[in-house]
Tab-separated table of C-alpha atoms in Angstrom:
chain	number	residue	atom	x	y	z
Q	163	MET	CA	-47.411	-17.602	-198.491
Q	164	THR	CA	-50.826	-16.172	-197.548
Q	165	ASP	CA	-50.949	-18.071	-194.194
Q	166	ILE	CA	-48.418	-16.066	-192.350
Q	167	ALA	CA	-49.817	-15.082	-189.058
Q	168	HIS	CA	-46.919	-13.374	-187.224
Q	169	HIS	CA	-45.447	-10.394	-188.964
Q	170	ILE	CA	-42.883	-7.539	-188.461
Q	171	PRO	CA	-43.740	-4.987	-185.888
Q	172	GLU	CA	-43.994	-1.435	-187.242
Q	173	ALA	CA	-41.131	0.001	-185.227
Q	174	LEU	CA	-38.668	-2.648	-186.706
Q	175	LEU	CA	-39.831	-1.802	-190.206
Q	176	ALA	CA	-39.399	1.997	-189.602
Q	177	SER	CA	-36.043	1.300	-188.128
Q	178	TYR	CA	-35.083	-0.913	-191.166
Q	179	VAL	CA	-36.179	1.820	-193.535
Q	180	SER	CA	-34.103	4.443	-191.576
Q	181	GLY	CA	-31.074	2.130	-191.686
Q	182	THR	CA	-30.480	2.074	-187.901
Q	183	LEU	CA	-31.503	-1.510	-187.537
Q	184	ALA	CA	-28.635	-3.760	-186.530
Q	185	GLN	CA	-27.433	-5.837	-189.310
Q	186	PRO	CA	-28.438	-9.273	-187.983
Q	187	PHE	CA	-32.160	-7.975	-187.455
Q	188	ALA	CA	-32.027	-6.330	-190.909
Q	189	LEU	CA	-31.213	-9.597	-192.466
Q	190	VAL	CA	-34.406	-11.195	-190.707
Q	191	VAL	CA	-36.564	-8.255	-191.883
Q	192	ALA	CA	-35.327	-8.593	-195.490
Q	193	ALA	CA	-35.916	-12.335	-195.353
Q	194	HIS	CA	-39.361	-12.061	-194.033
Q	195	VAL	CA	-40.419	-9.253	-196.469
Q	196	SER	CA	-39.084	-11.584	-199.317
Q	197	ILE	CA	-41.883	-14.011	-198.489
Q	198	CYS	CA	-44.483	-11.903	-197.061
Q	199	GLU	CA	-46.490	-9.469	-199.260
Q	200	GLU	CA	-48.230	-7.919	-196.417
Q	201	CYS	CA	-45.027	-6.763	-194.948
Q	202	ARG	CA	-43.584	-5.952	-198.293
Q	203	ALA	CA	-46.616	-3.386	-198.683
Q	204	ASN	CA	-45.988	-2.204	-195.210
Q	205	LEU	CA	-42.326	-1.609	-195.869
Q	206	ALA	CA	-43.353	0.340	-198.965
Q	207	ALA	CA	-45.679	2.593	-196.890
Q	208	HIS	CA	-42.846	3.476	-194.572
Q	209	GLU	CA	-40.556	4.262	-197.519
Q	210	ALA	CA	-43.492	6.529	-198.603
Q	211	VAL	CA	-43.046	8.506	-195.321
Q	212	GLY	CA	-39.412	8.891	-196.023
Q	213	GLY	CA	-40.340	10.095	-199.548
Q	214	VAL	CA	-42.809	12.720	-198.052
Q	215	LEU	CA	-40.117	13.914	-195.745
Q	216	LEU	CA	-37.503	14.020	-198.705
Q	217	ASP	CA	-40.004	16.106	-200.579
Q	218	ALA	CA	-40.532	18.506	-197.850
Q	219	PHE	CA	-36.899	19.411	-197.339
Q	220	ASP	CA	-35.874	22.844	-198.324
Q	221	PRO	CA	-33.934	22.707	-201.480
Q	222	ILE	CA	-30.324	23.658	-201.317
Q	223	SER	CA	-28.900	24.718	-204.576
Q	224	ILE	CA	-26.808	22.255	-206.627
Q	225	THR	CA	-23.640	23.303	-208.372
Q	226	SER	CA	-23.821	23.238	-212.359
Q	227	ASP	CA	-20.739	21.153	-212.106
Q	228	LEU	CA	-22.539	18.345	-210.254
Q	229	ARG	CA	-25.502	18.561	-212.580
Q	230	ASN	CA	-23.176	18.392	-215.626
Q	231	ARG	CA	-21.263	15.475	-214.155
Q	232	VAL	CA	-24.583	13.591	-213.636
Q	233	MET	CA	-26.001	14.375	-217.005
Q	234	ALA	CA	-22.767	13.217	-218.605
Q	235	GLY	CA	-22.914	10.048	-216.501
Q	236	LEU	CA	-26.084	8.842	-218.248
Q	237	ASP	CA	-23.984	7.863	-221.228
Q	238	ASP	CA	-21.623	5.745	-219.165
Q	239	ASP	CA	-21.444	2.039	-219.848
Q	240	ILE	CA	-21.927	0.343	-216.584
Q	241	PRO	CA	-21.436	-3.290	-216.028
Q	242	PRO	CA	-24.714	-5.189	-215.384
Q	243	GLU	CA	-25.317	-5.787	-211.753
Q	244	PRO	CA	-24.626	-9.278	-210.708
Q	245	GLU	CA	-27.877	-11.245	-210.734
Q	246	ARG	CA	-29.115	-11.994	-207.138
Q	247	PRO	CA	-29.918	-15.452	-206.380
Q	248	ARG	CA	-33.513	-16.540	-206.603
Q	249	GLY	CA	-35.046	-17.685	-203.301
Q	250	ASP	CA	-35.915	-21.307	-203.088
Q	251	ASP	CA	-38.623	-23.092	-201.019
Q	252	THR	CA	-36.461	-22.766	-197.800
Q	253	PHE	CA	-33.988	-19.942	-198.227
Q	254	PRO	CA	-34.899	-16.416	-199.414
Q	255	THR	CA	-32.748	-14.503	-201.485
Q	256	PRO	CA	-31.110	-12.379	-198.637
Q	257	VAL	CA	-30.312	-15.655	-196.731
Q	258	LEU	CA	-28.834	-17.297	-199.837
Q	259	GLU	CA	-26.672	-14.175	-200.162
Q	260	ALA	CA	-25.689	-14.335	-196.493
Q	261	LEU	CA	-24.736	-18.018	-197.153
Q	262	GLY	CA	-22.609	-17.040	-200.297
Q	263	SER	CA	-25.114	-19.260	-202.211
Q	264	LYS	CA	-23.435	-22.248	-200.560
Q	265	ALA	CA	-25.270	-24.927	-198.691
Q	266	PRO	CA	-25.245	-24.274	-194.830
Q	267	LYS	CA	-22.357	-25.774	-192.829
Q	268	TRP	CA	-24.191	-27.194	-189.814
Q	269	ARG	CA	-22.534	-27.597	-186.357
Q	270	SER	CA	-24.166	-29.641	-183.703
Q	271	LEU	CA	-25.632	-27.910	-180.671
Q	272	GLY	CA	-26.545	-31.107	-178.921
Q	273	PRO	CA	-29.318	-33.719	-179.528
Q	274	GLY	CA	-31.615	-32.716	-182.330
Q	275	ALA	CA	-30.215	-29.237	-182.783
Q	276	LYS	CA	-27.706	-27.773	-185.282
Q	277	GLN	CA	-26.725	-24.221	-186.011
Q	278	CYS	CA	-24.911	-22.323	-188.832
Q	279	ILE	CA	-23.611	-18.939	-187.904
Q	280	LEU	CA	-24.179	-16.355	-190.675
Q	281	ASN	CA	-22.692	-13.397	-189.064
Q	282	ALA	CA	-21.529	-12.415	-185.618
Q	283	GLY	CA	-20.135	-9.246	-184.460
Q	284	LYS	CA	-20.650	-6.172	-182.273
Q	285	GLU	CA	-24.319	-5.657	-183.322
Q	286	GLY	CA	-25.274	-9.138	-182.340
Q	287	SER	CA	-25.508	-12.341	-184.399
Q	288	VAL	CA	-27.685	-14.191	-186.867
Q	289	ARG	CA	-27.690	-17.860	-187.469
Q	290	LEU	CA	-29.613	-20.741	-188.972
Q	291	LEU	CA	-31.126	-23.142	-186.594
Q	292	HIS	CA	-31.944	-26.791	-187.568
Q	293	ILE	CA	-34.210	-28.457	-185.026
Q	294	ALA	CA	-35.070	-32.091	-185.611
Q	295	PRO	CA	-38.940	-33.042	-185.408
Q	296	GLY	CA	-40.024	-33.280	-181.846
Q	297	PHE	CA	-36.869	-31.728	-180.476
Q	298	ALA	CA	-36.809	-28.543	-178.399
Q	299	VAL	CA	-34.476	-25.640	-178.596
Q	300	PRO	CA	-32.991	-25.650	-175.094
Q	301	ASP	CA	-35.027	-23.621	-172.674
Q	302	HIS	CA	-33.471	-20.064	-172.679
Q	303	THR	CA	-34.146	-16.517	-171.813
Q	304	HIS	CA	-32.885	-13.555	-173.616
Q	305	GLY	CA	-30.694	-10.633	-172.691
Q	306	GLY	CA	-31.936	-8.494	-175.466
Q	307	LEU	CA	-34.145	-8.575	-178.651
Q	308	GLU	CA	-34.408	-12.043	-180.377
Q	309	LEU	CA	-36.103	-12.465	-183.786
Q	310	THR	CA	-36.908	-15.869	-185.133
Q	311	LEU	CA	-38.145	-16.487	-188.658
Q	312	VAL	CA	-39.318	-19.914	-189.566
Q	313	LEU	CA	-37.941	-20.991	-192.928
Q	314	GLN	CA	-39.047	-24.569	-192.920
Q	315	GLY	CA	-41.320	-26.813	-190.843
Q	316	ALA	CA	-42.912	-25.245	-187.752
Q	317	PHE	CA	-42.369	-24.865	-184.002
Q	318	LYS	CA	-44.705	-24.322	-181.029
Q	319	ASP	CA	-43.953	-22.543	-177.893
Q	320	GLU	CA	-45.829	-21.022	-175.000
Q	321	THR	CA	-46.967	-18.127	-177.235
Q	322	GLY	CA	-48.254	-20.020	-180.283
Q	323	ARG	CA	-47.466	-21.945	-183.414
Q	324	PHE	CA	-44.919	-20.615	-185.923
Q	325	ALA	CA	-44.739	-21.940	-189.510
Q	326	ARG	CA	-42.913	-20.811	-192.758
Q	327	GLY	CA	-42.823	-17.032	-192.927
Q	328	ASP	CA	-43.899	-16.546	-189.233
Q	329	LEU	CA	-41.649	-14.283	-187.251
Q	330	GLU	CA	-41.374	-14.432	-183.397
Q	331	VAL	CA	-40.250	-11.390	-181.489
Q	332	ALA	CA	-38.893	-12.116	-178.112
Q	333	ASP	CA	-37.219	-9.974	-175.485
Q	334	ASP	CA	-35.956	-10.598	-171.996
Q	335	THR	CA	-39.614	-10.900	-170.588
Q	336	LEU	CA	-40.099	-14.116	-172.513
Q	337	GLU	CA	-38.949	-17.376	-171.269
Q	338	HIS	CA	-39.932	-19.977	-173.757
Q	339	THR	CA	-39.233	-23.534	-175.018
Q	340	PRO	CA	-39.785	-23.718	-178.685
Q	341	VAL	CA	-40.371	-27.347	-179.890
Q	342	ALA	CA	-40.174	-28.454	-183.435
Q	343	GLU	CA	-43.303	-30.097	-184.856
Q	344	GLU	CA	-43.302	-33.529	-186.065
Q	345	GLY	CA	-42.774	-33.817	-189.820
Q	346	MET	CA	-40.018	-31.848	-191.457
Q	347	PRO	CA	-37.049	-30.582	-189.375
Q	348	CYS	CA	-37.616	-26.972	-188.462
Q	349	ILE	CA	-35.263	-24.493	-190.019
Q	350	CYS	CA	-35.182	-20.927	-188.445
Q	351	LEU	CA	-33.289	-17.743	-189.079
Q	352	ALA	CA	-32.517	-16.374	-185.599
Q	353	ALA	CA	-31.009	-12.987	-184.881
Q	354	THR	CA	-30.076	-11.711	-181.432
Q	355	ASP	CA	-28.291	-8.578	-180.094
Q	356	ALA	CA	-27.144	-10.331	-176.959
Q	357	PRO	CA	-25.776	-13.812	-176.195
Q	358	LEU	CA	-28.610	-16.181	-175.377
Q	359	LYS	CA	-28.796	-17.421	-171.760
Q	360	PHE	CA	-29.661	-21.011	-171.459
Q	361	SER	CA	-31.311	-21.877	-168.279
Q	362	ALA	CA	-30.517	-25.495	-168.725
Q	363	PHE	CA	-28.944	-27.981	-171.027
Q	364	VAL	CA	-25.794	-25.992	-171.963
Q	365	PRO	CA	-23.810	-24.962	-168.968
Q	366	ARG	CA	-23.175	-21.240	-169.188
Q	367	LEU	CA	-19.484	-21.964	-169.179
Q	368	LEU	CA	-19.893	-23.503	-172.536
Q	369	GLN	CA	-21.627	-20.880	-174.159
Q	370	PRO	CA	-18.827	-19.056	-175.532
Q	371	LEU	CA	-17.696	-22.312	-177.238
Q	372	PHE	CA	-21.075	-22.626	-178.918
Q	373	ARG	CA	-21.183	-18.992	-179.643
Q	374	ILE	CA	-24.871	-19.029	-178.731
T	366	MET	CA	-54.371	5.130	-168.232
T	367	TYR	CA	-51.452	7.710	-168.205
T	368	VAL	CA	-48.148	5.876	-168.535
T	369	GLU	CA	-45.054	7.707	-167.632
T	370	CYS	CA	-42.377	7.485	-170.200
T	371	ASP	CA	-39.472	9.434	-171.742
T	372	PRO	CA	-40.443	12.659	-173.526
T	373	PRO	CA	-39.569	11.450	-177.096
T	374	LEU	CA	-41.705	8.417	-176.619
T	375	ASP	CA	-44.530	10.459	-175.307
T	376	GLY	CA	-44.219	12.600	-178.372
T	377	VAL	CA	-44.402	9.668	-180.566
T	378	ARG	CA	-47.509	8.550	-178.781
T	379	MET	CA	-49.027	11.841	-179.116
T	380	LEU	CA	-48.256	11.735	-182.842
T	381	GLY	CA	-50.106	8.449	-182.914
T	382	MET	CA	-53.242	10.008	-181.549
T	383	ILE	CA	-53.143	12.940	-183.879
T	384	LEU	CA	-52.623	10.842	-186.878
T	385	ASP	CA	-55.289	8.234	-185.801
T	386	GLU	CA	-57.879	11.140	-185.810
T	387	HIS	CA	-56.622	11.899	-189.160
T	388	LYS	CA	-57.259	8.323	-190.280
T	389	ILE	CA	-60.887	8.633	-189.353
T	390	LEU	CA	-61.101	12.019	-191.308
T	391	ASP	CA	-59.218	10.524	-194.139
T	392	GLY	CA	-61.773	10.807	-197.036
T	393	ALA	CA	-62.298	14.559	-196.140
T	394	HIS	CA	-58.669	15.253	-196.257
T	395	ILE	CA	-57.831	14.533	-199.906
T	396	ALA	CA	-55.402	17.173	-200.931
T	397	PRO	CA	-57.186	19.880	-203.030
T	398	VAL	CA	-54.534	19.497	-205.765
T	399	LEU	CA	-55.330	15.796	-206.173
T	400	ARG	CA	-59.083	16.329	-206.074
T	401	LYS	CA	-58.567	18.484	-209.018
T	402	ALA	CA	-56.461	15.893	-210.734
T	403	ARG	CA	-59.171	13.479	-210.026
T	404	SER	CA	-61.965	15.214	-211.456
T	405	ALA	CA	-59.935	16.468	-214.363
T	406	ARG	CA	-59.115	12.919	-215.193
T	407	ARG	CA	-62.778	11.636	-214.816
T	408	VAL	CA	-61.666	8.183	-214.019
T	409	SER	CA	-64.374	5.731	-213.742
T	410	CYS	CA	-64.767	3.669	-210.662
T	411	GLU	CA	-63.906	0.617	-212.653
T	412	ARG	CA	-60.273	-0.129	-213.276
T	413	THR	CA	-59.416	1.310	-216.572
T	414	PRO	CA	-55.956	0.306	-217.885
T	415	VAL	CA	-54.423	3.158	-219.663
T	416	THR	CA	-51.009	3.434	-221.339
T	417	SER	CA	-48.499	5.818	-219.734
T	418	GLY	CA	-48.786	8.148	-222.711
T	419	MET	CA	-52.369	8.906	-221.949
T	420	SER	CA	-51.907	9.720	-218.305
T	421	THR	CA	-51.593	13.448	-218.131
T	422	THR	CA	-52.788	13.995	-214.514
T	423	PHE	CA	-50.375	12.142	-212.494
T	424	THR	CA	-48.050	14.291	-210.492
T	425	GLU	CA	-45.183	15.715	-212.506
T	426	GLN	CA	-42.682	13.639	-210.694
T	427	THR	CA	-44.526	10.497	-211.708
T	428	GLU	CA	-44.811	11.676	-215.308
T	429	TRP	CA	-41.253	12.330	-215.582
T	430	MET	CA	-40.187	9.140	-213.924
T	431	LEU	CA	-42.387	7.336	-216.420
T	432	LYS	CA	-40.765	9.065	-219.328
T	433	VAL	CA	-37.393	8.201	-217.947
T	434	ARG	CA	-38.437	4.567	-217.576
T	435	ASP	CA	-40.241	4.042	-220.777
T	436	ALA	CA	-38.549	6.345	-223.222
T	437	ARG	CA	-35.148	7.150	-221.503
T	438	ASP	CA	-36.049	10.753	-221.822
T	439	ARG	CA	-33.032	12.986	-220.726
T	440	ALA	CA	-35.098	16.226	-220.426
T	441	ALA	CA	-37.475	14.398	-218.002
T	442	PHE	CA	-34.474	13.247	-216.101
T	443	ALA	CA	-33.091	16.657	-215.878
T	444	LYS	CA	-36.377	17.808	-214.329
T	445	LEU	CA	-36.316	14.975	-211.843
T	446	PHE	CA	-32.754	16.049	-211.089
T	447	ASP	CA	-33.747	19.813	-210.585
T	448	HIS	CA	-36.661	18.670	-208.273
T	449	PHE	CA	-34.866	15.984	-206.218
T	450	ALA	CA	-31.116	16.812	-206.135
T	451	PRO	CA	-31.482	20.014	-203.975
T	452	ARG	CA	-33.851	18.209	-201.744
T	453	LEU	CA	-31.416	15.182	-201.364
T	454	ARG	CA	-28.844	17.804	-200.544
T	455	GLY	CA	-31.066	19.282	-197.861
T	456	MET	CA	-31.668	15.841	-196.497
T	457	LEU	CA	-27.988	14.737	-196.505
T	458	MET	CA	-26.771	18.117	-194.855
T	459	LYS	CA	-29.326	17.606	-192.079
T	460	ASN	CA	-27.776	14.054	-191.789
T	461	GLY	CA	-24.301	15.571	-191.124
T	462	PHE	CA	-22.926	15.105	-194.517
T	463	GLY	CA	-20.166	17.459	-195.775
T	464	ALA	CA	-20.674	19.298	-199.037
T	465	ALA	CA	-18.260	17.201	-201.020
T	466	GLN	CA	-19.517	13.856	-199.556
T	467	ALA	CA	-23.135	15.057	-200.207
T	468	ASP	CA	-22.338	15.628	-203.840
T	469	ASP	CA	-21.066	12.167	-204.149
T	470	VAL	CA	-24.069	10.647	-202.715
T	471	ILE	CA	-26.367	12.719	-204.760
T	472	GLN	CA	-24.601	11.866	-208.031
T	473	ASP	CA	-24.805	8.058	-207.163
T	474	VAL	CA	-28.354	8.411	-206.235
T	475	MET	CA	-29.448	10.287	-209.321
T	476	LEU	CA	-27.536	7.929	-211.539
T	477	SER	CA	-29.090	4.961	-209.912
T	478	VAL	CA	-32.541	6.602	-210.617
T	479	TRP	CA	-31.538	6.627	-214.283
T	480	ARG	CA	-30.073	3.027	-214.193
T	481	LYS	CA	-32.793	1.389	-212.136
T	482	ALA	CA	-35.692	3.174	-213.608
T	483	HIS	CA	-36.811	-0.110	-215.180
T	484	SER	CA	-37.680	-1.232	-211.613
T	485	PHE	CA	-40.038	1.698	-210.727
T	486	ASN	CA	-43.488	0.668	-210.502
T	487	PRO	CA	-45.966	3.530	-209.972
T	488	GLU	CA	-48.638	1.097	-208.796
T	489	ARG	CA	-46.612	0.134	-205.785
T	490	ALA	CA	-44.501	3.181	-204.869
T	491	ASN	CA	-44.638	6.917	-205.385
T	492	VAL	CA	-41.513	8.443	-206.930
T	493	SER	CA	-40.311	10.277	-203.844
T	494	GLY	CA	-40.564	7.071	-201.660
T	495	TRP	CA	-38.734	5.247	-204.241
T	496	ILE	CA	-35.907	7.739	-204.488
T	497	PHE	CA	-35.839	7.984	-200.627
T	498	GLN	CA	-35.119	4.345	-200.402
T	499	ILE	CA	-32.330	4.571	-202.927
T	500	ALA	CA	-30.827	7.381	-201.090
T	501	ARG	CA	-31.058	5.623	-197.729
T	502	ASN	CA	-29.246	2.636	-199.203
T	503	ARG	CA	-26.456	4.697	-200.563
T	504	GLN	CA	-26.119	6.576	-197.251
T	505	ILE	CA	-25.873	3.326	-195.280
T	506	ASP	CA	-23.368	1.966	-197.725
T	507	VAL	CA	-21.244	5.072	-197.053
T	508	ILE	CA	-21.753	5.114	-193.311
T	509	ARG	CA	-21.335	1.567	-192.662
T	510	LYS	CA	-18.926	-1.106	-194.263
T	511	ASP	CA	-21.401	-3.878	-194.613
T	512	ARG	CA	-24.467	-3.408	-197.162
T	513	ARG	CA	-27.920	-3.526	-195.728
T	514	PRO	CA	-29.520	-6.987	-196.647
T	515	MET	CA	-32.377	-6.352	-199.138
T	516	PRO	CA	-35.507	-8.224	-199.845
T	517	GLU	CA	-35.665	-10.275	-203.056
T	518	GLU	CA	-37.123	-8.008	-205.788
T	519	LEU	CA	-40.431	-8.797	-207.392
T	520	ALA	CA	-40.401	-9.472	-211.073
T	521	MET	CA	-41.821	-6.651	-213.203
T	522	PRO	CA	-44.929	-7.150	-215.326
T	523	GLU	CA	-44.175	-7.526	-218.965
T	524	SER	CA	-46.572	-4.970	-220.163
T	525	THR	CA	-46.240	-1.287	-219.266
T	526	ASP	CA	-49.963	-0.677	-219.169
T	527	ILE	CA	-50.753	1.264	-216.032
T	528	ASP	CA	-53.816	1.000	-213.936
T	529	GLY	CA	-54.311	4.818	-213.725
T	530	GLU	CA	-56.654	4.526	-210.793
T	531	GLN	CA	-54.298	2.674	-208.785
T	532	VAL	CA	-51.358	5.183	-209.503
T	533	LEU	CA	-53.671	7.959	-208.635
T	534	GLY	CA	-54.502	6.180	-205.536
T	535	ILE	CA	-50.977	5.854	-204.389
T	536	GLU	CA	-50.289	9.480	-205.148
T	537	GLN	CA	-53.422	10.479	-203.279
T	538	GLU	CA	-52.256	8.477	-200.162
T	539	ALA	CA	-48.851	10.055	-200.239
T	540	ALA	CA	-50.531	13.420	-200.524
T	541	SER	CA	-52.688	12.833	-197.365
T	542	LEU	CA	-49.538	11.536	-195.657
T	543	HIS	CA	-47.818	14.828	-196.536
T	544	ALA	CA	-50.842	16.716	-195.219
T	545	ALA	CA	-50.934	14.829	-192.030
T	546	ILE	CA	-47.212	15.529	-191.483
T	547	ALA	CA	-47.599	19.077	-192.306
T	548	ARG	CA	-50.286	19.483	-189.647
T	549	LEU	CA	-47.940	18.184	-186.910
T	550	ASN	CA	-46.376	20.641	-184.639
T	551	PRO	CA	-42.662	21.347	-185.182
T	552	GLU	CA	-41.497	19.180	-182.264
T	553	GLN	CA	-43.592	16.287	-183.503
T	554	ARG	CA	-42.627	16.710	-187.076
T	555	ASP	CA	-38.870	16.852	-185.834
T	556	LEU	CA	-39.499	13.506	-184.139
T	557	VAL	CA	-40.921	11.814	-187.386
T	558	GLN	CA	-38.008	13.137	-189.253
T	559	LYS	CA	-35.437	11.892	-186.670
T	560	ALA	CA	-37.146	8.396	-186.732
T	561	TYR	CA	-36.940	8.080	-190.576
T	562	LEU	CA	-33.550	9.767	-191.174
T	563	GLY	CA	-31.792	7.357	-188.868
T	564	GLU	CA	-31.420	9.471	-185.681
T	565	LEU	CA	-33.420	7.227	-183.433
T	566	THR	CA	-32.472	3.697	-182.499
T	567	HIS	CA	-35.024	0.798	-182.952
T	568	SER	CA	-35.809	0.849	-179.255
T	569	GLU	CA	-36.416	4.726	-179.471
T	570	ILE	CA	-38.845	4.135	-182.119
T	571	GLN	CA	-40.286	1.095	-180.190
T	572	ALA	CA	-43.423	2.822	-179.177
T	573	GLU	CA	-46.201	2.455	-181.793
T	574	THR	CA	-45.638	5.408	-184.004
T	575	GLY	CA	-49.296	5.197	-185.143
T	576	LEU	CA	-48.483	6.931	-188.504
T	577	PRO	CA	-51.551	6.936	-190.825
T	578	LEU	CA	-50.088	4.126	-192.855
T	579	GLY	CA	-53.328	1.959	-192.992
T	580	THR	CA	-54.793	3.353	-196.267
T	581	ILE	CA	-51.558	3.613	-198.048
T	582	LYS	CA	-50.644	0.042	-197.100
T	583	SER	CA	-53.877	-1.159	-198.402
T	584	ARG	CA	-53.249	0.727	-201.780
T	585	ILE	CA	-49.842	-0.701	-202.114
T	586	ARG	CA	-51.075	-4.109	-201.441
T	587	LEU	CA	-53.567	-3.781	-204.194
T	588	GLY	CA	-50.740	-2.897	-206.502
T	589	LEU	CA	-48.881	-6.129	-205.361
T	590	GLU	CA	-51.992	-8.198	-205.792
T	591	ARG	CA	-52.482	-6.979	-209.461
T	592	LEU	CA	-48.910	-7.837	-210.140
T	593	ARG	CA	-49.326	-11.204	-208.783
T	594	HIS	CA	-52.360	-11.947	-210.993
T	595	GLU	CA	-50.649	-10.693	-213.875
T	596	LEU	CA	-47.555	-12.840	-213.425
T	597	LYS	CA	-49.701	-15.750	-212.894
T	598	GLY	CA	-51.531	-15.142	-216.086
T	599	GLU	CA	-48.487	-15.063	-218.087
T	600	ARG	CA	-47.032	-18.307	-216.743
């Protein structure tokens, strides 16, 4: 947990705190923070900025009706919040929640690669990738922003080595070929705001079929 | 090298420069109020765990929040309400919420403050930052249909003993952040506000904002470390 070398950039944390970060990326941020103390502290620092701004707002008076309603609400019996699943050695809590606490349903992406789409919509998509040891994620470039968080195993590409907890931030300037290390299969949480463009391996025509 | 870019980004970068300067001067910029609190408290340099009952020189907000958390104190909650509800209203109106909708959010947020008080830890967060985060979550729930994914929460320590020095440190960092933002010119302050109130997209915030977060980050990290040691010790 202390060996994480690649963290969340500040702008992503600020955007997460403000709530403007697209849902697929927000899941990656929440997952990384769940297993990275450094980024947990950084996130709290951004929240402190929000707190300072909140404190500096000119107060606008509150009706006594609202005040009374809230004070009366203190006595309400409220059902306890459902307990959140505890993160395991691979999947942190927010990922388990996105999976509905079920095991991922993998679909083949070709030799050595499987995926499980967690969420796909207008804002982009987020999926789990499962790459067998020694196999490559097909060479691709990006139309937008792509975040890849390693949850198990490790991969290497032109920019470095990424192991559990490491986050790779890629944009359209990066053309890379991540290769899973020998040993355990590499499981990643990958979010993108644009369809990935494969430069080889999967003909572009097939992309809609794979939803990748 | 001068890089041409959009005016907002340029503003953000300027902000970074100003705040970097602040970082260098950090020690000299402790808010007077807190300096007073510090000397009044006469905390030694060593960590002296104290119980919340003894801590009389934290900010009022921290004191109220601890009374709510540890003693379910309604009078203290009323004080929190009177401080934060009108400011939440200011924030929500600025965010374009109508009066009725704002009232609903304020009610939910303040009731969450009461109900989630057990998860407030002054060694890791200051009260306004903690409440801000609850308010943003609630706003996001209202604005969008899907909930924002949240990190796993950390377990709370069993004991309510407080490391007073650490809490003061967090408060002090929040105060110097406050001072730094207050020194910005109106245009820059507006930009920071827009970034944190959800009026800028991620790519608009993209430029390094360079806010003086270094010192508060290390403070918060200390709080996390203490928690980790404590939890280890209990297992």
